[in-house]
Amino acid sequence: SLKMASDSPESLMTLCTDYCLRNLEGTLCYLLDNETLRLHPDIFLPSEICDKLVNEYVELVKTDSIFEPHESFFTLFSDPRSTRLARIHLREHIVQDQDLEAIRKQDLIELYLTNCEKLTAKSLQTLVSFSHTLISLSLFGCCNIFYEEENPGGCEDDCLVNPTRQVLVKDFTFEGFSRLRFLNLGRLIEGVNVETLLRPLASLAALDLSGIQLNDVGFLTQWKDSLVSLVLYNMDLSEEHIQVIAQLHKLRHLDISRDHLSSYYKFKLTRRVLNLFVENLVNLTSLDISGHTMLENCTIPSMEEKMGQTSIEPAKSSIAPFRGLKRPLQFLGLFETSLCRLTHIPAYKVSGDKNEEQVLNAIEAYTEHRPEITSRAINLLFDIARIERCSQLLRALQLVITALKCHKDDKNIQVTGSAALFYLTNSEYRMEQSVKLRRQVIQVVLNGMESYQEVTVQRNCCLTLCNFSIPEELEFQYRRVNELLLNILNQSRQDESIQRIAVHLCNALVCQVDNDHKEAVGKMGFVMTMLKLIQKKLADKTCDQVMEFSWSALWNITDETPDNCEMFLNYSGMKLFLECLKEFPEKQELHRNMLGLLGNVAEVKELRPQLMTSQFISVFSNLLESKADGIEVSYNACGVLSHIMFDGPEAWGICEPHREEVVKRMWAAIQSWDINSRRNINYRSFEPILRLLPQGISPVSQHWATWALYNLVSVYPDKYCPLLIKEGGIPLLKDMIKMASARQETKEMARKVIEHCSNFKEENMDTSR
């Protein structure tokens, strides 16, 4: 029931852990000498809570860019009297020698160290302090843990000549680790003698030697009565290896898979080898032979294979050696082998490349330790999602999210994963996705954009964001997503397609959001970034989508936001406006966007004097006659002039053109507009229009405002009648009708507006009792 899992809210434990980690000082800790974190003395926490704190901390540092790591975090768990640790999973560069050293007094049962490249042989010594309690240990990918630093000269001066060199530790063994049952030494450094290292372990149950080349594995037979799981991924096998494996009669899980691209393997799998495994390893429930070349035909004749329905019964197996199995395997790894395409495979779960189920099984099985295989599996999923419909959408999404989080720095996974996300989040799948899942997608997409300045990843991530409702679904990461997009747009060398998508997203993000959001984004440099893009396009004499979206974004971000309007003027926005008008006289969309923006600037009283020049007033007056985009350009030009007229004749500080002449042109323009025009505009508030009603200094501004209201309430009554009533427009219109200075035709129009709104109210009255 994956659907249920993804929809259920986080547990209280998870929420509390997350909150405490993000507010350590305010919850569990205090700061000693303003720098070191210390646990409050009255705090005692059991291992269930401490394990979760440590494991979640590692997860947060790894996947949440906003989360700040603490240098002294691990010291909080140094005293087993107040904190207990039992099972911890540490990853990558997050953990260093001193961190393990800090918790050495803890009785750890399970310690997984994955790709912790900063750990050195100092940590090998720390491991000894856990030796009496450890049951499970992983040193996967800890490539420096068998190296110590040695300074050959030993004296200060000599260090300059002979810097510290790395020396392999050869005398360490698991002597004294009497309880150790599960051990992962994957990708262990060459030169360490595995046999000597492991000899002291009395009864190993699981051993992973991935990526290690051993010519002689005879020593494995010392655990033939205890070993239930053996992983030899990417080990080049020989007949000797096979004979040893066949003696490990307790094995339930055997993995001899390989990455067929990583190097040339001499060994080829044969029917005889598989028969040997089936006969000798009678407890086998899981087998992985992915990436192998089959030397001779293991399959039964195709005529026989086509018979009847698909079956997992060993007796019907299309792979001949598996007919000897007592029961179907729980898991069979056949990824990148020819066998996965056969009809009857005797296993409940198969990894392969034949269909969606097999591909998802592969991603699930290999993500943690085999990113090289996982990226190819995700690539197959990408094709499935692109070409046909995914039948296990939620599982697919969760697996891709996990892979992207787990391998934040793996370019191949970031490229294929971000591409797959684009197809898995598009509109046809929208209904099946919970808010929680969609938020997780946004988080990993933003992580990808942050970690990778690489074109393909950036483009995939931007395209995926376009599948979300903007700004609503991105609001919980509002600052971060804007910063990332501005960062993309400010890069000196730019990919045209990314630029276009990023500007489109920026525009959508500042449309229909609160003013404090707009102010914050303005302070991030949004206005400046858009003007720079416009400047570049002007220099190239191109008016494309980027140019139009940039003006549209400026129109949106200045809406009722005086600070951003002022920034527009301070960064020579008016100069660019005039240059664009001159360079692109026929571009109607562009003119509309530019004038919409200037309408916002004109609404700010303190900024209007800057618009009061002969050049600007002439340009606005001439645009009154424009037929561009229906009435939009003419309407917006008239709006700008209406606000300027509202400041009265004494504010008219220019000789040319005359105020009366401009007023005349404004009346003519308004009378030429069709009152039923459908509009390319969206008002969130009528406040800037309503302030033009109760005044006698500029009847033409009053008329423009009344026309605007009349047009909107008659064409879009459902949206604008309630808004006008809510904002107190009706009493203002009634008062205006009584004014002597108002023109007769304005009063007529005002009466129609009032009538429209009262009819709307009556029609929508709730008459049910």
PDB file of N, CA and C in Angstrom, residues 93-154:
ATOM      1  N   HIS A  93      31.317  12.641   3.634  1.00  0.00           N
ATOM      2  CA  HIS A  93      32.274  13.549   4.297  1.00  0.00           C
ATOM      3  C   HIS A  93      31.746  14.097   5.617  1.00  0.00           C
ATOM      4  N   ILE A  94      30.475  13.812   5.908  1.00  0.00           N
ATOM      5  CA  ILE A  94      29.853  14.372   7.115  1.00  0.00           C
ATOM      6  C   ILE A  94      30.573  13.895   8.367  1.00  0.00           C
ATOM      7  N   VAL A  95      31.148  12.671   8.302  1.00  0.00           N
ATOM      8  CA  VAL A  95      31.744  12.111   9.512  1.00  0.00           C
ATOM      9  C   VAL A  95      33.270  12.056   9.405  1.00  0.00           C
ATOM     10  N   GLN A  96      33.936  12.499  10.483  1.00  0.00           N
ATOM     11  CA  GLN A  96      35.394  12.517  10.511  1.00  0.00           C
ATOM     12  C   GLN A  96      35.880  11.710  11.717  1.00  0.00           C
ATOM     13  N   ASP A  97      37.207  11.512  11.766  1.00  0.00           N
ATOM     14  CA  ASP A  97      37.768  10.701  12.857  1.00  0.00           C
ATOM     15  C   ASP A  97      37.293  11.168  14.231  1.00  0.00           C
ATOM     16  N   GLN A  98      37.324  12.496  14.446  1.00  0.00           N
ATOM     17  CA  GLN A  98      36.982  12.993  15.797  1.00  0.00           C
ATOM     18  C   GLN A  98      35.515  12.738  16.156  1.00  0.00           C
ATOM     19  N   ASP A  99      34.646  12.584  15.137  1.00  0.00           N
ATOM     20  CA  ASP A  99      33.231  12.325  15.427  1.00  0.00           C
ATOM     21  C   ASP A  99      33.047  10.917  16.001  1.00  0.00           C
ATOM     22  N   LEU A 100      33.716   9.946  15.371  1.00  0.00           N
ATOM     23  CA  LEU A 100      33.639   8.577  15.893  1.00  0.00           C
ATOM     24  C   LEU A 100      34.304   8.516  17.265  1.00  0.00           C
ATOM     25  N   GLU A 101      35.430   9.208  17.379  1.00  0.00           N
ATOM     26  CA  GLU A 101      36.174   9.261  18.644  1.00  0.00           C
ATOM     27  C   GLU A 101      35.260   9.775  19.767  1.00  0.00           C
ATOM     28  N   ALA A 102      34.417  10.774  19.433  1.00  0.00           N
ATOM     29  CA  ALA A 102      33.542  11.392  20.446  1.00  0.00           C
ATOM     30  C   ALA A 102      32.551  10.395  21.034  1.00  0.00           C
ATOM     31  N   ILE A 103      32.151   9.380  20.250  1.00  0.00           N
ATOM     32  CA  ILE A 103      31.121   8.444  20.748  1.00  0.00           C
ATOM     33  C   ILE A 103      31.704   7.088  21.119  1.00  0.00           C
ATOM     34  N   ARG A 104      33.031   7.027  21.318  1.00  0.00           N
ATOM     35  CA  ARG A 104      33.682   5.717  21.504  1.00  0.00           C
ATOM     36  C   ARG A 104      33.208   4.962  22.740  1.00  0.00           C
ATOM     37  N   LYS A 105      32.608   5.676  23.725  1.00  0.00           N
ATOM     38  CA  LYS A 105      32.171   4.975  24.949  1.00  0.00           C
ATOM     39  C   LYS A 105      30.807   4.305  24.767  1.00  0.00           C
ATOM     40  N   GLN A 106      30.161   4.555  23.628  1.00  0.00           N
ATOM     41  CA  GLN A 106      28.837   3.988  23.410  1.00  0.00           C
ATOM     42  C   GLN A 106      28.934   2.495  23.060  1.00  0.00           C
ATOM     43  N   ASP A 107      27.911   1.736  23.487  1.00  0.00           N
ATOM     44  CA  ASP A 107      27.871   0.301  23.153  1.00  0.00           C
ATOM     45  C   ASP A 107      27.123   0.092  21.835  1.00  0.00           C
ATOM     46  N   LEU A 108      27.788   0.366  20.741  1.00  0.00           N
ATOM     47  CA  LEU A 108      27.111   0.274  19.438  1.00  0.00           C
ATOM     48  C   LEU A 108      26.881  -1.175  19.040  1.00  0.00           C
ATOM     49  N   ILE A 109      25.685  -1.427  18.504  1.00  0.00           N
ATOM     50  CA  ILE A 109      25.344  -2.764  18.009  1.00  0.00           C
ATOM     51  C   ILE A 109      25.503  -2.793  16.485  1.00  0.00           C
ATOM     52  N   GLU A 110      25.166  -1.648  15.876  1.00  0.00           N
ATOM     53  CA  GLU A 110      25.163  -1.576  14.414  1.00  0.00           C
ATOM     54  C   GLU A 110      25.827  -0.265  14.013  1.00  0.00           C
ATOM     55  N   LEU A 111      26.855  -0.344  13.190  1.00  0.00           N
ATOM     56  CA  LEU A 111      27.529   0.869  12.719  1.00  0.00           C
ATOM     57  C   LEU A 111      27.739   0.752  11.219  1.00  0.00           C
ATOM     58  N   TYR A 112      27.021   1.575  10.462  1.00  0.00           N
ATOM     59  CA  TYR A 112      27.186   1.580   9.008  1.00  0.00           C
ATOM     60  C   TYR A 112      27.926   2.844   8.616  1.00  0.00           C
ATOM     61  N   LEU A 113      29.102   2.690   8.039  1.00  0.00           N
ATOM     62  CA  LEU A 113      29.869   3.828   7.523  1.00  0.00           C
ATOM     63  C   LEU A 113      29.892   3.682   6.005  1.00  0.00           C
ATOM     64  N   THR A 114      29.227   4.576   5.307  1.00  0.00           N
ATOM     65  CA  THR A 114      29.122   4.436   3.844  1.00  0.00           C
ATOM     66  C   THR A 114      29.853   5.581   3.155  1.00  0.00           C
ATOM     67  N   ASN A 115      30.849   5.247   2.346  1.00  0.00           N
ATOM     68  CA  ASN A 115      31.637   6.244   1.598  1.00  0.00           C
ATOM     69  C   ASN A 115      32.192   7.361   2.476  1.00  0.00           C
ATOM     70  N   CYS A 116      32.588   7.019   3.708  1.00  0.00           N
ATOM     71  CA  CYS A 116      33.145   8.050   4.605  1.00  0.00           C
ATOM     72  C   CYS A 116      34.633   8.212   4.293  1.00  0.00           C
ATOM     73  N   GLU A 117      34.909   9.003   3.266  1.00  0.00           N
ATOM     74  CA  GLU A 117      36.284   9.075   2.761  1.00  0.00           C
ATOM     75  C   GLU A 117      37.221   9.850   3.674  1.00  0.00           C
ATOM     76  N   LYS A 118      36.658  10.588   4.644  1.00  0.00           N
ATOM     77  CA  LYS A 118      37.522  11.368   5.538  1.00  0.00           C
ATOM     78  C   LYS A 118      38.054  10.542   6.708  1.00  0.00           C
ATOM     79  N   LEU A 119      37.514   9.330   6.877  1.00  0.00           N
ATOM     80  CA  LEU A 119      37.984   8.501   7.996  1.00  0.00           C
ATOM     81  C   LEU A 119      39.344   7.896   7.677  1.00  0.00           C
ATOM     82  N   THR A 120      40.253   7.951   8.668  1.00  0.00           N
ATOM     83  CA  THR A 120      41.583   7.370   8.476  1.00  0.00           C
ATOM     84  C   THR A 120      41.771   6.247   9.500  1.00  0.00           C
ATOM     85  N   ALA A 121      42.991   5.730   9.580  1.00  0.00           N
ATOM     86  CA  ALA A 121      43.275   4.624  10.481  1.00  0.00           C
ATOM     87  C   ALA A 121      43.032   4.974  11.954  1.00  0.00           C
ATOM     88  N   LYS A 122      42.950   6.276  12.253  1.00  0.00           N
ATOM     89  CA  LYS A 122      42.594   6.658  13.632  1.00  0.00           C
ATOM     90  C   LYS A 122      41.243   6.035  13.986  1.00  0.00           C
ATOM     91  N   SER A 123      40.346   6.007  12.996  1.00  0.00           N
ATOM     92  CA  SER A 123      39.011   5.450  13.247  1.00  0.00           C
ATOM     93  C   SER A 123      39.040   3.938  13.397  1.00  0.00           C
ATOM     94  N   LEU A 124      40.033   3.274  12.799  1.00  0.00           N
ATOM     95  CA  LEU A 124      40.160   1.824  13.001  1.00  0.00           C
ATOM     96  C   LEU A 124      40.359   1.545  14.486  1.00  0.00           C
ATOM     97  N   GLN A 125      41.193   2.397  15.121  1.00  0.00           N
ATOM     98  CA  GLN A 125      41.446   2.225  16.562  1.00  0.00           C
ATOM     99  C   GLN A 125      40.164   2.478  17.359  1.00  0.00           C
ATOM    100  N   THR A 126      39.381   3.490  16.922  1.00  0.00           N
ATOM    101  CA  THR A 126      38.120   3.781  17.621  1.00  0.00           C
ATOM    102  C   THR A 126      37.170   2.575  17.515  1.00  0.00           C
ATOM    103  N   LEU A 127      37.171   1.916  16.346  1.00  0.00           N
ATOM    104  CA  LEU A 127      36.292   0.744  16.159  1.00  0.00           C
ATOM    105  C   LEU A 127      36.535  -0.305  17.243  1.00  0.00           C
ATOM    106  N   VAL A 128      37.779  -0.437  17.650  1.00  0.00           N
ATOM    107  CA  VAL A 128      38.118  -1.444  18.669  1.00  0.00           C
ATOM    108  C   VAL A 128      37.310  -1.202  19.948  1.00  0.00           C
ATOM    109  N   SER A 129      37.024   0.090  20.244  1.00  0.00           N
ATOM    110  CA  SER A 129      36.263   0.359  21.476  1.00  0.00           C
ATOM    111  C   SER A 129      34.806  -0.124  21.370  1.00  0.00           C
ATOM    112  N   PHE A 130      34.345  -0.403  20.144  1.00  0.00           N
ATOM    113  CA  PHE A 130      32.979  -0.958  20.000  1.00  0.00           C
ATOM    114  C   PHE A 130      33.022  -2.481  19.850  1.00  0.00           C
ATOM    115  N   SER A 131      34.225  -3.064  19.878  1.00  0.00           N
ATOM    116  CA  SER A 131      34.378  -4.470  19.461  1.00  0.00           C
ATOM    117  C   SER A 131      33.540  -5.446  20.277  1.00  0.00           C
ATOM    118  N   HIS A 132      33.341  -5.183  21.562  1.00  0.00           N
ATOM    119  CA  HIS A 132      32.638  -6.174  22.386  1.00  0.00           C
ATOM    120  C   HIS A 132      31.126  -6.170  22.168  1.00  0.00           C
ATOM    121  N   THR A 133      30.584  -5.113  21.495  1.00  0.00           N
ATOM    122  CA  THR A 133      29.117  -5.084  21.309  1.00  0.00           C
ATOM    123  C   THR A 133      28.687  -5.150  19.846  1.00  0.00           C
ATOM    124  N   LEU A 134      29.575  -4.795  18.908  1.00  0.00           N
ATOM    125  CA  LEU A 134      29.165  -4.687  17.494  1.00  0.00           C
ATOM    126  C   LEU A 134      28.707  -6.021  16.914  1.00  0.00           C
ATOM    127  N   ILE A 135      27.505  -5.986  16.302  1.00  0.00           N
ATOM    128  CA  ILE A 135      27.008  -7.170  15.597  1.00  0.00           C
ATOM    129  C   ILE A 135      27.087  -6.937  14.087  1.00  0.00           C
ATOM    130  N   SER A 136      26.786  -5.660  13.676  1.00  0.00           N
ATOM    131  CA  SER A 136      26.821  -5.319  12.244  1.00  0.00           C
ATOM    132  C   SER A 136      27.792  -4.168  12.021  1.00  0.00           C
ATOM    133  N   LEU A 137      28.628  -4.312  10.986  1.00  0.00           N
ATOM    134  CA  LEU A 137      29.561  -3.233  10.662  1.00  0.00           C
ATOM    135  C   LEU A 137      29.684  -3.109   9.149  1.00  0.00           C
ATOM    136  N   SER A 138      29.603  -1.864   8.668  1.00  0.00           N
ATOM    137  CA  SER A 138      29.863  -1.635   7.244  1.00  0.00           C
ATOM    138  C   SER A 138      30.946  -0.572   7.116  1.00  0.00           C
ATOM    139  N   LEU A 139      31.948  -0.868   6.316  1.00  0.00           N
ATOM    140  CA  LEU A 139      32.990   0.120   6.001  1.00  0.00           C
ATOM    141  C   LEU A 139      32.961   0.395   4.495  1.00  0.00           C
ATOM    142  N   PHE A 140      31.779   0.263   3.899  1.00  0.00           N
ATOM    143  CA  PHE A 140      31.657   0.354   2.438  1.00  0.00           C
ATOM    144  C   PHE A 140      32.187   1.701   1.918  1.00  0.00           C
ATOM    145  N   GLY A 141      33.154   1.624   1.006  1.00  0.00           N
ATOM    146  CA  GLY A 141      33.646   2.833   0.348  1.00  0.00           C
ATOM    147  C   GLY A 141      34.456   3.755   1.246  1.00  0.00           C
ATOM    148  N   CYS A 142      34.831   3.290   2.455  1.00  0.00           N
ATOM    149  CA  CYS A 142      35.668   4.136   3.332  1.00  0.00           C
ATOM    150  C   CYS A 142      37.121   3.929   2.895  1.00  0.00           C
ATOM    151  N   CYS A 143      37.491   4.579   1.783  1.00  0.00           N
ATOM    152  CA  CYS A 143      38.717   4.193   1.086  1.00  0.00           C
ATOM    153  C   CYS A 143      39.997   4.604   1.813  1.00  0.00           C
ATOM    154  N   ASN A 144      39.907   5.450   2.843  1.00  0.00           N
ATOM    155  CA  ASN A 144      41.144   5.868   3.525  1.00  0.00           C
ATOM    156  C   ASN A 144      41.287   5.291   4.932  1.00  0.00           C
ATOM    157  N   ILE A 145      40.347   4.445   5.314  1.00  0.00           N
ATOM    158  CA  ILE A 145      40.325   4.010   6.719  1.00  0.00           C
ATOM    159  C   ILE A 145      41.497   3.073   7.061  1.00  0.00           C
ATOM    160  N   PHE A 146      42.163   2.536   6.037  1.00  0.00           N
ATOM    161  CA  PHE A 146      43.340   1.711   6.324  1.00  0.00           C
ATOM    162  C   PHE A 146      44.648   2.481   6.097  1.00  0.00           C
ATOM    163  N   TYR A 147      44.510   3.811   5.977  1.00  0.00           N
ATOM    164  CA  TYR A 147      45.711   4.631   5.794  1.00  0.00           C
ATOM    165  C   TYR A 147      45.964   5.484   7.025  1.00  0.00           C
ATOM    166  N   GLU A 148      47.240   5.573   7.414  1.00  0.00           N
ATOM    167  CA  GLU A 148      47.556   6.544   8.466  1.00  0.00           C
ATOM    168  C   GLU A 148      48.613   7.492   7.925  1.00  0.00           C
ATOM    169  N   GLU A 149      48.695   8.652   8.555  1.00  0.00           N
ATOM    170  CA  GLU A 149      49.686   9.623   8.100  1.00  0.00           C
ATOM    171  C   GLU A 149      50.994   9.347   8.818  1.00  0.00           C
ATOM    172  N   GLU A 150      52.057   9.375   8.043  1.00  0.00           N
ATOM    173  CA  GLU A 150      53.356   9.164   8.681  1.00  0.00           C
ATOM    174  C   GLU A 150      54.295  10.262   8.228  1.00  0.00           C
ATOM    175  N   ASN A 151      54.944  10.865   9.203  1.00  0.00           N
ATOM    176  CA  ASN A 151      55.908  11.894   8.843  1.00  0.00           C
ATOM    177  C   ASN A 151      57.293  11.268   8.968  1.00  0.00           C
ATOM    178  N   PRO A 152      57.960  10.978   7.838  1.00  0.00           N
ATOM    179  CA  PRO A 152      59.175  10.167   7.886  1.00  0.00           C
ATOM    180  C   PRO A 152      60.309  10.818   8.679  1.00  0.00           C
ATOM    181  N   GLY A 153      60.436  12.153   8.586  1.00  0.00           N
ATOM    182  CA  GLY A 153      61.550  12.805   9.281  1.00  0.00           C
ATOM    183  C   GLY A 153      61.262  13.009  10.748  1.00  0.00           C
ATOM    184  N   GLY A 154      60.012  13.282  11.048  1.00  0.00           N
ATOM    185  CA  GLY A 154      59.623  13.487  12.442  1.00  0.00           C
ATOM    186  C   GLY A 154      59.924  14.876  12.968  1.00  0.00           C
TER     187      GLY A 154
END
